[in-house]
Tab-separated table of C-alpha atoms in Angstrom:
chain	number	residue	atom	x	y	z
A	8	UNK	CA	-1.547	12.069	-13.428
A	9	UNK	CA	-3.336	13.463	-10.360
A	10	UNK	CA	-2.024	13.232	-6.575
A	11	UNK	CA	-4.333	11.039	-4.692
A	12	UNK	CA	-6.150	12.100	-1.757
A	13	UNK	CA	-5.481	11.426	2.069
A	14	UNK	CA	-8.262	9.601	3.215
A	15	UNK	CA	-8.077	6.843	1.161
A	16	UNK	CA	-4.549	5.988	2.034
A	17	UNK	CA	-2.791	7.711	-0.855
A	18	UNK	CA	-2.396	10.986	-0.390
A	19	UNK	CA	-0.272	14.081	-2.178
A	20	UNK	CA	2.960	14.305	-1.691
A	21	UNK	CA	3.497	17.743	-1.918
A	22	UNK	CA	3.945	19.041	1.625
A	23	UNK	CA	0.705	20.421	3.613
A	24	UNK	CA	-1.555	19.131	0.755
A	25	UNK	CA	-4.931	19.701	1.274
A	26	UNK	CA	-7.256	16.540	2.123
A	27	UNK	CA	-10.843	16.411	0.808
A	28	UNK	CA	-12.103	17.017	4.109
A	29	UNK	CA	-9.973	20.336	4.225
A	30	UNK	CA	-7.555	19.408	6.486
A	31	UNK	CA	-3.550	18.747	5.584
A	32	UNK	CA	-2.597	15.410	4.435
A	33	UNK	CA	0.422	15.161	6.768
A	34	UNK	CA	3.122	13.592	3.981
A	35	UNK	CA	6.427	13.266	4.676
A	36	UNK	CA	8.263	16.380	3.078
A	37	UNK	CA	11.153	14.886	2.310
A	38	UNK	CA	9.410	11.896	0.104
A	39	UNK	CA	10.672	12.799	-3.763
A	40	UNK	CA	7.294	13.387	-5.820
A	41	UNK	CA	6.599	11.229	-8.019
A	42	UNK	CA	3.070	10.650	-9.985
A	43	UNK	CA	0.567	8.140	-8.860
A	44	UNK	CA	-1.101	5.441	-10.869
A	45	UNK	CA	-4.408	7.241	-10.623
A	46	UNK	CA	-6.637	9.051	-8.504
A	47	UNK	CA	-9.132	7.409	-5.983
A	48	UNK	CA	-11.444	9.408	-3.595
A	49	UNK	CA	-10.952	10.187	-0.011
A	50	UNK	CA	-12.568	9.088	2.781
A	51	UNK	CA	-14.381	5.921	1.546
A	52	UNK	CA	-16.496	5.317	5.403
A	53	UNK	CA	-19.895	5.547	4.363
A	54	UNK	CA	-22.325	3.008	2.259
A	55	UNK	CA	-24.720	4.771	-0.236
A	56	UNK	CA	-28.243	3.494	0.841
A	57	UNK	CA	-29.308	2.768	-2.865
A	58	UNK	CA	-25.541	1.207	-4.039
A	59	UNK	CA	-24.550	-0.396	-0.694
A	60	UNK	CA	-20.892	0.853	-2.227
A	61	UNK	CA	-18.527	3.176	-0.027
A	62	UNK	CA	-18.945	6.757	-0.159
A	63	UNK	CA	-16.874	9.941	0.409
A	64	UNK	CA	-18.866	11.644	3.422
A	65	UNK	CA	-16.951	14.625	2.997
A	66	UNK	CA	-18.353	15.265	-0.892
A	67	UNK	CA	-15.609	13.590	-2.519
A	68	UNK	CA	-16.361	11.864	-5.246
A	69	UNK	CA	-16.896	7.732	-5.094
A	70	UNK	CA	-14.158	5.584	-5.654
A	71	UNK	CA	-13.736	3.173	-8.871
A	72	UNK	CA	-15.024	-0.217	-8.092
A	73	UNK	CA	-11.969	-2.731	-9.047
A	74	UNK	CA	-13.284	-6.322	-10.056
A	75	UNK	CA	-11.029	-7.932	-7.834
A	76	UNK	CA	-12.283	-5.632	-5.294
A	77	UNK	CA	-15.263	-7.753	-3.118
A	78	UNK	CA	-16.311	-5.758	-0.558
A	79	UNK	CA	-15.011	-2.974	2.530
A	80	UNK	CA	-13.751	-3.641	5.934
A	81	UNK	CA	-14.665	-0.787	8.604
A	82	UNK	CA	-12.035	0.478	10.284
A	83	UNK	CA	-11.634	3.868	12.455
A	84	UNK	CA	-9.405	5.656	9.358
A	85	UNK	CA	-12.885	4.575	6.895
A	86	UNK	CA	-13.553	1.405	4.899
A	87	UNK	CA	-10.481	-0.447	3.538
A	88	UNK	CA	-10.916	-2.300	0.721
A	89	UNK	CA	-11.048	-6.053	0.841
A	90	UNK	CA	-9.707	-8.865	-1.954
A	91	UNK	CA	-9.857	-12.392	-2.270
A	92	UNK	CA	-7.086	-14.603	-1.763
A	93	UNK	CA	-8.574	-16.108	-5.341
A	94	UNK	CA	-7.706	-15.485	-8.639
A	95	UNK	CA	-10.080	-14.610	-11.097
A	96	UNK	CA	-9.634	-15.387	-14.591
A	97	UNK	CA	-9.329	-12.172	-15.394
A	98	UNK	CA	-6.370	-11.871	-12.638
A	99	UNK	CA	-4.680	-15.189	-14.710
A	100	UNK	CA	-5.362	-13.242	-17.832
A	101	UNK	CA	-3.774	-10.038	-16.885
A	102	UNK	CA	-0.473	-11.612	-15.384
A	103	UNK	CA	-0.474	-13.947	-18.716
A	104	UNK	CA	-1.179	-11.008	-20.942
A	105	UNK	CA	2.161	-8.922	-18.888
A	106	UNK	CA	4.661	-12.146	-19.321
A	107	UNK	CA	4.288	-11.214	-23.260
A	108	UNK	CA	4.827	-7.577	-22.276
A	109	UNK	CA	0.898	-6.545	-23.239
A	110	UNK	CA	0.050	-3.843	-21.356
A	111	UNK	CA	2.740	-4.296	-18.765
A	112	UNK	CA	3.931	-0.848	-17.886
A	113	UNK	CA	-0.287	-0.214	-16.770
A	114	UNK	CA	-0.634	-3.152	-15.026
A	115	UNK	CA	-0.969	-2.134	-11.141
A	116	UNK	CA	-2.688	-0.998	-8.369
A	117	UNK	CA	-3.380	1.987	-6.475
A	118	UNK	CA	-0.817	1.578	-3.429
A	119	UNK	CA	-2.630	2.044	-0.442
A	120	UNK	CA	-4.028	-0.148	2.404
A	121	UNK	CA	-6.205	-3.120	1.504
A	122	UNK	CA	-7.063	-6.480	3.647
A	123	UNK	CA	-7.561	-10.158	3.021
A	124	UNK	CA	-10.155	-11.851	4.880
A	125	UNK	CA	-11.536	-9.805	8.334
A	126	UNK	CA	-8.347	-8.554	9.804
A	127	UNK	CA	-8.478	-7.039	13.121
A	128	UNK	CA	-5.848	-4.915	15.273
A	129	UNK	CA	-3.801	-8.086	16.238
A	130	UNK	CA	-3.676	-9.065	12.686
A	131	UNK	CA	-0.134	-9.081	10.573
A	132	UNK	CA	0.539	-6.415	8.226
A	133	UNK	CA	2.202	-7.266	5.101
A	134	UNK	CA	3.988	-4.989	2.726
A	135	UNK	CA	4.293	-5.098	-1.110
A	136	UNK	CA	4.686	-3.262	-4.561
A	137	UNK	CA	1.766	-2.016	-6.325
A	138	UNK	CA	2.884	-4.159	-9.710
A	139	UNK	CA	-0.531	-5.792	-9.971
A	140	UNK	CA	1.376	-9.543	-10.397
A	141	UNK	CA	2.850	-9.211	-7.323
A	142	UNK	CA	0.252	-7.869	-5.879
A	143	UNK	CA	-1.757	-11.019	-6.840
A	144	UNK	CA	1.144	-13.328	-5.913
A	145	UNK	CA	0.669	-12.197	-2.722
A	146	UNK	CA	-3.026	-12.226	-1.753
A	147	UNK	CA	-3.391	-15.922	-3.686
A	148	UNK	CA	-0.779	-17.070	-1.042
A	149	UNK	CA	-3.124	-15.586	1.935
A	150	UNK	CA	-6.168	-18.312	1.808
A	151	UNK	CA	-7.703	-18.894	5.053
A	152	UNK	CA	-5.599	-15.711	6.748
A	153	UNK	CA	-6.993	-12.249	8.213
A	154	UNK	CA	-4.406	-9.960	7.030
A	155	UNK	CA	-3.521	-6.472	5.849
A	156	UNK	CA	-1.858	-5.413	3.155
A	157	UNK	CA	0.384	-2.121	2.727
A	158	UNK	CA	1.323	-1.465	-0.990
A	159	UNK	CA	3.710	1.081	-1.505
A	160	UNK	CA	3.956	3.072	-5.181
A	161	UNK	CA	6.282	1.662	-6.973
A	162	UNK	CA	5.485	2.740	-10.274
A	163	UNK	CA	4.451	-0.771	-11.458
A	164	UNK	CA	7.397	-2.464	-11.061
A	165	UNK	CA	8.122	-5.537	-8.865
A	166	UNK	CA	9.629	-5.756	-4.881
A	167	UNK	CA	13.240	-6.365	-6.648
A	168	UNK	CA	13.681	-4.293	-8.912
A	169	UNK	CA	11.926	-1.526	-7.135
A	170	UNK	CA	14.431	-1.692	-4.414
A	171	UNK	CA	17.078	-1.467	-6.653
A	172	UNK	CA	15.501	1.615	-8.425
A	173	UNK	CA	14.708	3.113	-5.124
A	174	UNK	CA	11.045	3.291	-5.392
A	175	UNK	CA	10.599	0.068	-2.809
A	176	UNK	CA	12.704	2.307	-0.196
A	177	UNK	CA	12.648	3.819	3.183
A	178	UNK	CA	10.996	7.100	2.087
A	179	UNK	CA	8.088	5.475	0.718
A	180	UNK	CA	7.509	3.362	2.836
A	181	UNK	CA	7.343	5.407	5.953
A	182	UNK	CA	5.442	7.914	3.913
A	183	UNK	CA	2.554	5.213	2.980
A	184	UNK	CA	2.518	3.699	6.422
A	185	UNK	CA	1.787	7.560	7.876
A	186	UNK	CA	-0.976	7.884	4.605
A	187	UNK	CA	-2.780	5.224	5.786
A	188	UNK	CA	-2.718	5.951	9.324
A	189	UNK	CA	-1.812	2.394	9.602
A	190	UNK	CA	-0.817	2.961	13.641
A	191	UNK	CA	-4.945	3.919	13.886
A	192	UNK	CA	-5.878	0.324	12.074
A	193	UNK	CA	-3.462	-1.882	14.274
A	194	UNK	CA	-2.246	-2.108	17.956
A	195	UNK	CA	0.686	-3.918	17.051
A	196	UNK	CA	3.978	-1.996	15.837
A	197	UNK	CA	5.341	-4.846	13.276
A	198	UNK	CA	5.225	-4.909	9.502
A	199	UNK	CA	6.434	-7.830	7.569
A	200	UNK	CA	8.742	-6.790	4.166
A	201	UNK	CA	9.322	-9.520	1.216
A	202	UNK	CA	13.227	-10.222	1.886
A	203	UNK	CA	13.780	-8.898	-1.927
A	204	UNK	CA	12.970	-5.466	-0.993
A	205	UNK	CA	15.520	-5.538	1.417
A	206	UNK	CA	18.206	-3.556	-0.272
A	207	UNK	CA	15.924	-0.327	-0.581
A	208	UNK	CA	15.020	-0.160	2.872
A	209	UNK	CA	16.719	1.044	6.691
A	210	UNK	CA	14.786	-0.882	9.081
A	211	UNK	CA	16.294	1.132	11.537
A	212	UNK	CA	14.843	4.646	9.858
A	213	UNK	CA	11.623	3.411	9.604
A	214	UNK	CA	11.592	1.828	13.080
A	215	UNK	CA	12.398	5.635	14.424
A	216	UNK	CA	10.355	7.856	11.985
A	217	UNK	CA	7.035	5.574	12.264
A	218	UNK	CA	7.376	3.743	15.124
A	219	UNK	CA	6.892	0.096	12.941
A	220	UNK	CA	9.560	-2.677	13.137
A	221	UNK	CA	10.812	-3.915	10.370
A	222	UNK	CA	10.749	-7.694	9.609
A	223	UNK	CA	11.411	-9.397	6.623
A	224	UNK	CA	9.867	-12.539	5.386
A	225	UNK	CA	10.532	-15.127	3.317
A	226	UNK	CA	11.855	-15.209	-0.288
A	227	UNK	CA	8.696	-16.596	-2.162
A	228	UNK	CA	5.303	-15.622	-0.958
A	229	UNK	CA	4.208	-19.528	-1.211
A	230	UNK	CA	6.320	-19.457	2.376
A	231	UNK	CA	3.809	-16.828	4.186
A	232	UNK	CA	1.591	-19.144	6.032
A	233	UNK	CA	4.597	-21.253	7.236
A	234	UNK	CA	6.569	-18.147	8.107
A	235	UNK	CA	3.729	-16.916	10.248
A	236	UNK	CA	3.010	-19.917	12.078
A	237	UNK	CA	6.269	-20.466	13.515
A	238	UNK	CA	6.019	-16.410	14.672
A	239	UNK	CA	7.605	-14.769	11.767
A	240	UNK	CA	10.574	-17.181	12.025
A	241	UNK	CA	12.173	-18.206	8.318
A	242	UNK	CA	14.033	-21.120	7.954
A	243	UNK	CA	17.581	-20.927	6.082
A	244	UNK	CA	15.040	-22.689	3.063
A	245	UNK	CA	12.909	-19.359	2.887
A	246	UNK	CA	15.836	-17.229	2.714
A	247	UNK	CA	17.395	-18.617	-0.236
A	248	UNK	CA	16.404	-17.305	-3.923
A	249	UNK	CA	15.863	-19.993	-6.378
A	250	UNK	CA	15.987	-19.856	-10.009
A	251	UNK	CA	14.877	-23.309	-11.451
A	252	UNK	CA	13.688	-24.605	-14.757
A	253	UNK	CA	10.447	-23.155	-14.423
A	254	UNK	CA	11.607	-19.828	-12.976
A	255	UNK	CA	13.531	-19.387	-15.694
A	256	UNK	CA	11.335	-19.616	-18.550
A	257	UNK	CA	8.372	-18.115	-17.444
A	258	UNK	CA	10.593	-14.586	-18.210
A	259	UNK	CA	11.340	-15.467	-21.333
A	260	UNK	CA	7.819	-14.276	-23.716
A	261	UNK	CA	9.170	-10.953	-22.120
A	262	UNK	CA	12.575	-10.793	-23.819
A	263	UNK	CA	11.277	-12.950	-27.074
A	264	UNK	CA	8.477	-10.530	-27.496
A	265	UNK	CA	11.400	-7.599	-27.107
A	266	UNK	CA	13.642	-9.587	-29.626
A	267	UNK	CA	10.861	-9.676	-32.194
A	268	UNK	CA	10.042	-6.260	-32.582
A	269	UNK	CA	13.488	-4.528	-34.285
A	270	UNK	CA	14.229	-8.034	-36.309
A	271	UNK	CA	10.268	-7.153	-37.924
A	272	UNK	CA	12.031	-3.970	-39.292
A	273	UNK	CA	15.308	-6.096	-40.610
A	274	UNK	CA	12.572	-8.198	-42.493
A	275	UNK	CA	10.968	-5.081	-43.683
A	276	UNK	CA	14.961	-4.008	-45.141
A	277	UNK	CA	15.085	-7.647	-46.356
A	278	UNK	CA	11.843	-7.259	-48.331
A	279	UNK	CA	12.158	-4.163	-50.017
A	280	UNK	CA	15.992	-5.488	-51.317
A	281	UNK	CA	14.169	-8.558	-52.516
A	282	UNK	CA	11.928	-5.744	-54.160
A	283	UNK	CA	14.732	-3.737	-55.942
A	284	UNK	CA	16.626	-6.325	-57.118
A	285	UNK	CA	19.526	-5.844	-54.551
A	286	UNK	CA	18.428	-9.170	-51.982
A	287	UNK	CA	17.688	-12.807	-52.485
A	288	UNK	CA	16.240	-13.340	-49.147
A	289	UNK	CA	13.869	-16.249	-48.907
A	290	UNK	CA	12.473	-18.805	-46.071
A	291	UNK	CA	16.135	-19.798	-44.836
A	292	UNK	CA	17.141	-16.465	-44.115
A	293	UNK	CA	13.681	-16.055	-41.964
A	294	UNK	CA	13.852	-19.390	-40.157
A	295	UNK	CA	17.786	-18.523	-39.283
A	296	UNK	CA	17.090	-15.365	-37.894
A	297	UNK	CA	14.365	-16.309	-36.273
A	298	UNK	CA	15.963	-19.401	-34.563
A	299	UNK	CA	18.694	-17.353	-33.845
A	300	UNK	CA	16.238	-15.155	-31.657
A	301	UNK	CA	14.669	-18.257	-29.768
A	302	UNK	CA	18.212	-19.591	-29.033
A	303	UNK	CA	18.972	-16.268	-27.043
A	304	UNK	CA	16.099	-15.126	-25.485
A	305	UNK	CA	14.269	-18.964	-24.722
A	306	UNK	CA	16.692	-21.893	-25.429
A	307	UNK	CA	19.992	-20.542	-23.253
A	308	UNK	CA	17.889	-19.342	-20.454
A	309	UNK	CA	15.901	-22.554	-19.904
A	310	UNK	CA	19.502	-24.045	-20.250
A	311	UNK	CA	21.319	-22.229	-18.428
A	312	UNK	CA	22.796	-24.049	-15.670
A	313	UNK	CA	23.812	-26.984	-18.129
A	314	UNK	CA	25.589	-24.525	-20.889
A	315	UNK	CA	29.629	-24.149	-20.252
A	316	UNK	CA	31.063	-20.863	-19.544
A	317	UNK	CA	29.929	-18.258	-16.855
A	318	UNK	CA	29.420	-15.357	-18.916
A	319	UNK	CA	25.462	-15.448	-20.263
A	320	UNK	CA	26.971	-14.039	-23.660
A	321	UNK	CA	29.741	-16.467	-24.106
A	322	UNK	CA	26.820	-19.582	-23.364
A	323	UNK	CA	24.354	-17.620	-25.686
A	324	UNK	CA	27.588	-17.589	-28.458
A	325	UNK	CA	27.956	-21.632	-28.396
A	326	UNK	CA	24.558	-22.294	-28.538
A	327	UNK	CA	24.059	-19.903	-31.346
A	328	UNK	CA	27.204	-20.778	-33.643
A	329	UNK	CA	25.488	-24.654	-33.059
A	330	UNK	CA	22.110	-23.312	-34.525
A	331	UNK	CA	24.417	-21.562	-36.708
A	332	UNK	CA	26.474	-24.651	-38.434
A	333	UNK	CA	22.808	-26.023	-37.997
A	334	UNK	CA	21.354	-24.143	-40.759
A	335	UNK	CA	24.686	-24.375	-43.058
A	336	UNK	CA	24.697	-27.712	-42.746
A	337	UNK	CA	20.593	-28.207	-43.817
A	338	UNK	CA	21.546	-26.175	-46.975
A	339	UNK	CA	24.169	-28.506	-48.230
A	340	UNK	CA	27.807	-27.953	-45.515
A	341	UNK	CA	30.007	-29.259	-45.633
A	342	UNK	CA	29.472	-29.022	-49.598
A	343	UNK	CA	29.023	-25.696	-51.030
A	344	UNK	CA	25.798	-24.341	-49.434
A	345	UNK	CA	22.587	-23.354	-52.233
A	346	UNK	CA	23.374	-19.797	-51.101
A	347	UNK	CA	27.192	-19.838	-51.292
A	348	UNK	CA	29.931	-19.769	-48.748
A	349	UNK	CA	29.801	-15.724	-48.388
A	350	UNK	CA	26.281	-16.296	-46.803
A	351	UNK	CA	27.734	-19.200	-45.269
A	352	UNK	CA	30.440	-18.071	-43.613
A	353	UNK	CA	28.268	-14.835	-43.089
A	354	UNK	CA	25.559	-17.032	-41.219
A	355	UNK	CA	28.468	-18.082	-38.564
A	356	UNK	CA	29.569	-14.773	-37.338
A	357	UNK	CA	26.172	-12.986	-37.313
A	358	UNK	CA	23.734	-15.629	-35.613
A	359	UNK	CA	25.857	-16.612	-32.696
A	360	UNK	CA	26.420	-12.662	-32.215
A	361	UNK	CA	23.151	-11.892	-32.108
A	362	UNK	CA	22.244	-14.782	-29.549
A	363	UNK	CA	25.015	-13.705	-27.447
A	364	UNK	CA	23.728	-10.069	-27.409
A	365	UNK	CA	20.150	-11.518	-26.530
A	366	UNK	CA	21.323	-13.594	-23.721
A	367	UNK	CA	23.077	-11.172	-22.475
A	368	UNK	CA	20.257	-9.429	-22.260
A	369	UNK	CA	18.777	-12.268	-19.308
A	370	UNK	CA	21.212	-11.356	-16.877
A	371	UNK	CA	18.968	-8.487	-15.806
A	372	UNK	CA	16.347	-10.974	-15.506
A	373	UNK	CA	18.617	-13.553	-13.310
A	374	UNK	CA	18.985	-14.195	-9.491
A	375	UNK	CA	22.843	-14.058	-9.602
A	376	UNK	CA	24.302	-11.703	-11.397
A	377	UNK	CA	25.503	-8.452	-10.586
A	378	UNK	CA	26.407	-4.973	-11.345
A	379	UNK	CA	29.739	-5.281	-11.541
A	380	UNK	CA	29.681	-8.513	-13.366
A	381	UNK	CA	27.215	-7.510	-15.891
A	382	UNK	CA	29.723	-4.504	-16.936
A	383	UNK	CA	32.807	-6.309	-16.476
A	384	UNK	CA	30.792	-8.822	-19.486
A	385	UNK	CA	29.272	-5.994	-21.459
A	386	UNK	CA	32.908	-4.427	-21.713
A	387	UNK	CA	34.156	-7.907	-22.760
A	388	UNK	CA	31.448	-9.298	-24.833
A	389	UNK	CA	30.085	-5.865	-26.333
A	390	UNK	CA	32.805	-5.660	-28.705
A	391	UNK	CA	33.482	-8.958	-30.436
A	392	UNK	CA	29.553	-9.425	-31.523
A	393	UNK	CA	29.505	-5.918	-32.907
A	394	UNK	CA	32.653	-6.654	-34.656
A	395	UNK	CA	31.438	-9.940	-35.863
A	396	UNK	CA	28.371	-8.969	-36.854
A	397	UNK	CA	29.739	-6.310	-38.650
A	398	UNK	CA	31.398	-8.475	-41.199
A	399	UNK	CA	28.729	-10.851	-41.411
A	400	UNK	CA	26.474	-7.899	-42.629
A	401	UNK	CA	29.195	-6.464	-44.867
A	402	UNK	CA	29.782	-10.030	-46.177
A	403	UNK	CA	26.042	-10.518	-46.821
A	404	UNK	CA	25.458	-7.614	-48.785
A	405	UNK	CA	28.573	-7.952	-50.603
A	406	UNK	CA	27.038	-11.798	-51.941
A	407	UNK	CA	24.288	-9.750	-52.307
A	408	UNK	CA	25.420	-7.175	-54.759
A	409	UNK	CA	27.669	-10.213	-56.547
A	410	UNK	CA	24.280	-11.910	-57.033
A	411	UNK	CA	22.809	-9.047	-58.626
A	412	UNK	CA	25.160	-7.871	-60.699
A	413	UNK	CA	27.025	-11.124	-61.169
A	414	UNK	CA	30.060	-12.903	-60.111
């Protein structure tokens, strides 16, 4: 993907790049390249006379309208790009569309400098990740406010996890807040930072290689207004990370969606033994696998809190081996099952396994886990579900092959 240009607040990062208007871009050398979403145009300060839409005046070529894009503030760096602090349904869409992981890795913006309602030099600048749902989270919390907004290029991915990656850092930052000349747009020297992207950034770096002090906000962008009206001022409320009910399963279409796709491929193996005469799969083995899938990635996240055990694995195990005895016991346990206690006992070491492999997989998705933790439970945990669902595999093909060849 191209470098963007300089004027419109996204320049190349190669050192000394040329601008559209032939001058050099001024990027940080240091800044690691890395590619940009796409390419815009440069200077963006003129209105065509026909369109009414922003031109380059040095013969670059006219930027993309966005739809959520309503109109251009003037400023002395050119026109900035303004957005409504209102969804669209196509915004709702688009964050619905990336919590069941379609087209998530595309969906962002162009990091650059864009403003919410008619900012002026005294007006707070607010920084954020070019993931287009944050993004949005943002600039729906900004109603009624004259703001700016700084978004940085972090390859699509949110203020948290870009810290951690490195991509919501100190580099980046100081090289987007020199792009967009952002000391030409404001008098002040203050930017405000989501508290999540804390861990990828030196205040005290940016402070002395741009001049801007570093302040971070609240937790949850619904806290913005509040934060700025008692003069950028959180209370011990806004600092603290929740991770409720709600919070919880709105990430889980993400890892269900993830689940789905390799167990289509197991159904595919299932099918074609049905087809040679080496599988008797039917409807139970569908519904088990597939409620062994929702208790992992949707049932032990929404229940978290109320599960026993710390490890996510060991709580994704007990509600599994439940779902487990669950379907045994709706195909005749504590009798001799329809399918036969192979399958049975089969059904009891693979299910909970799998469950505890896909909860496992949430603690990447959780407010209070860590590194360390998560190996210190992978380390623990890896082995015993690939153990037992080794010899719930070997046992099912081995009732297999006595079904098909007799007893």
């Amino acid at each position: 993907m191209a470098n963007q240009s300089c004027c419109s607040g996204s320049s190349s990062r190669k050192k000394k790049a040329a601008s559209c208007c032939g001058g050099e871009s001024g990027a940080v050398e240091k800044v690691k390249l890395r590619p940009v979403i796409k390419s815009q145009s440069c200077c963006n300060t003129e209105p065509e006379a026909e369109s009414g839409q922003p031109s380059c005046s040095c013969g670059g070529q006219t930027p993309k309208q966005e739809k959520w894009i309503t109109g251009y503030i003037h400023t002395p760096i050119g026109d900035v790009p303004q957005v409504p602090a209102q969804l669209s349904f196509s915004d709702i869409l688009g964050s619905w569309k990336c919590r069941w992981s379609i087209g998530r890795m595309d969906y962002a913006v162009d990091p650059g400098l864009y403003c919410v309602g008619n900012p002026d030099t005294q007006s707070p600048v607010l920084v954020t990740a070019n993931y287009k749902m944050t993004f949005d989270r943002l600039r729906m919390e900004l109603g009624g406010l004259d703001a700016w907004i700084v978004v940085l290029d972090t390859d699509g991915i949110n203020v948290w996890c870009a810290a951690g990656k490195g991509t919501f850092g100190t580099e980046e930052l100081v090289h987007r807040l020199q792009d967009v000349r952002l000391s030409e747009v404001v008098s002040h020297r203050t930017i405000i930072l989501p508290q999540l992207g804390a861990t990828g950034v030196a205040a005290h770096e940016v402070k002395k290689q741009s001049g801007f002090r570093v302040v971070y906000g609240p937790v949850r962008a619904s806290d913005i207004k509040e934060f700025l009206a008692a003069g950028m001022k959180a209370t011990s409320e806004m600092r603290t990370m929740g991770f409720t009910f709600w919070d919880r399963l709105v990430l889980t279409p993400a890892e269900l969606v993830a689940a789905i796709k390799p167990i289509i491929i197991v159904f595919g193996v299932m099918f074609i033994l049905n087809a040679i005469g080496l599988g008797d799969y039917g409807l139970v083995d569908l519904y088990a696998l597939l409620g062994a899938i929702i208790t992992g990635t949707v049932l032990t996240p929404a229940l978290l809190p109320w599960i026993p055990g710390r490890a996510f694995s060991f709580k994704g195990f007990l509600l599994g081996l439940l779902w487990a005895v669950g379907v045994n016991f709706i195909n005749g346990f504590p009798a001799i099952p329809e399918y036969g206690w192979l399958k049975a006992i089969a059904y009891i070491l693979t299910l909970p396994s799998l469950s505890a492999f896909l909860s496992l997989n949430f603690t990447g998705c959780s407010t209070f886990t860590s590194l360390s933790g998560v190996d210190k439970e992978m380390k623990a945990a890896l082995p015993v579900m690939i153990i037992s669902a080794t010899i719930g595999i070997v046992l099912l093909l081995v009732n297999d092959f006595m079904l098909a060849f007799g007893r």
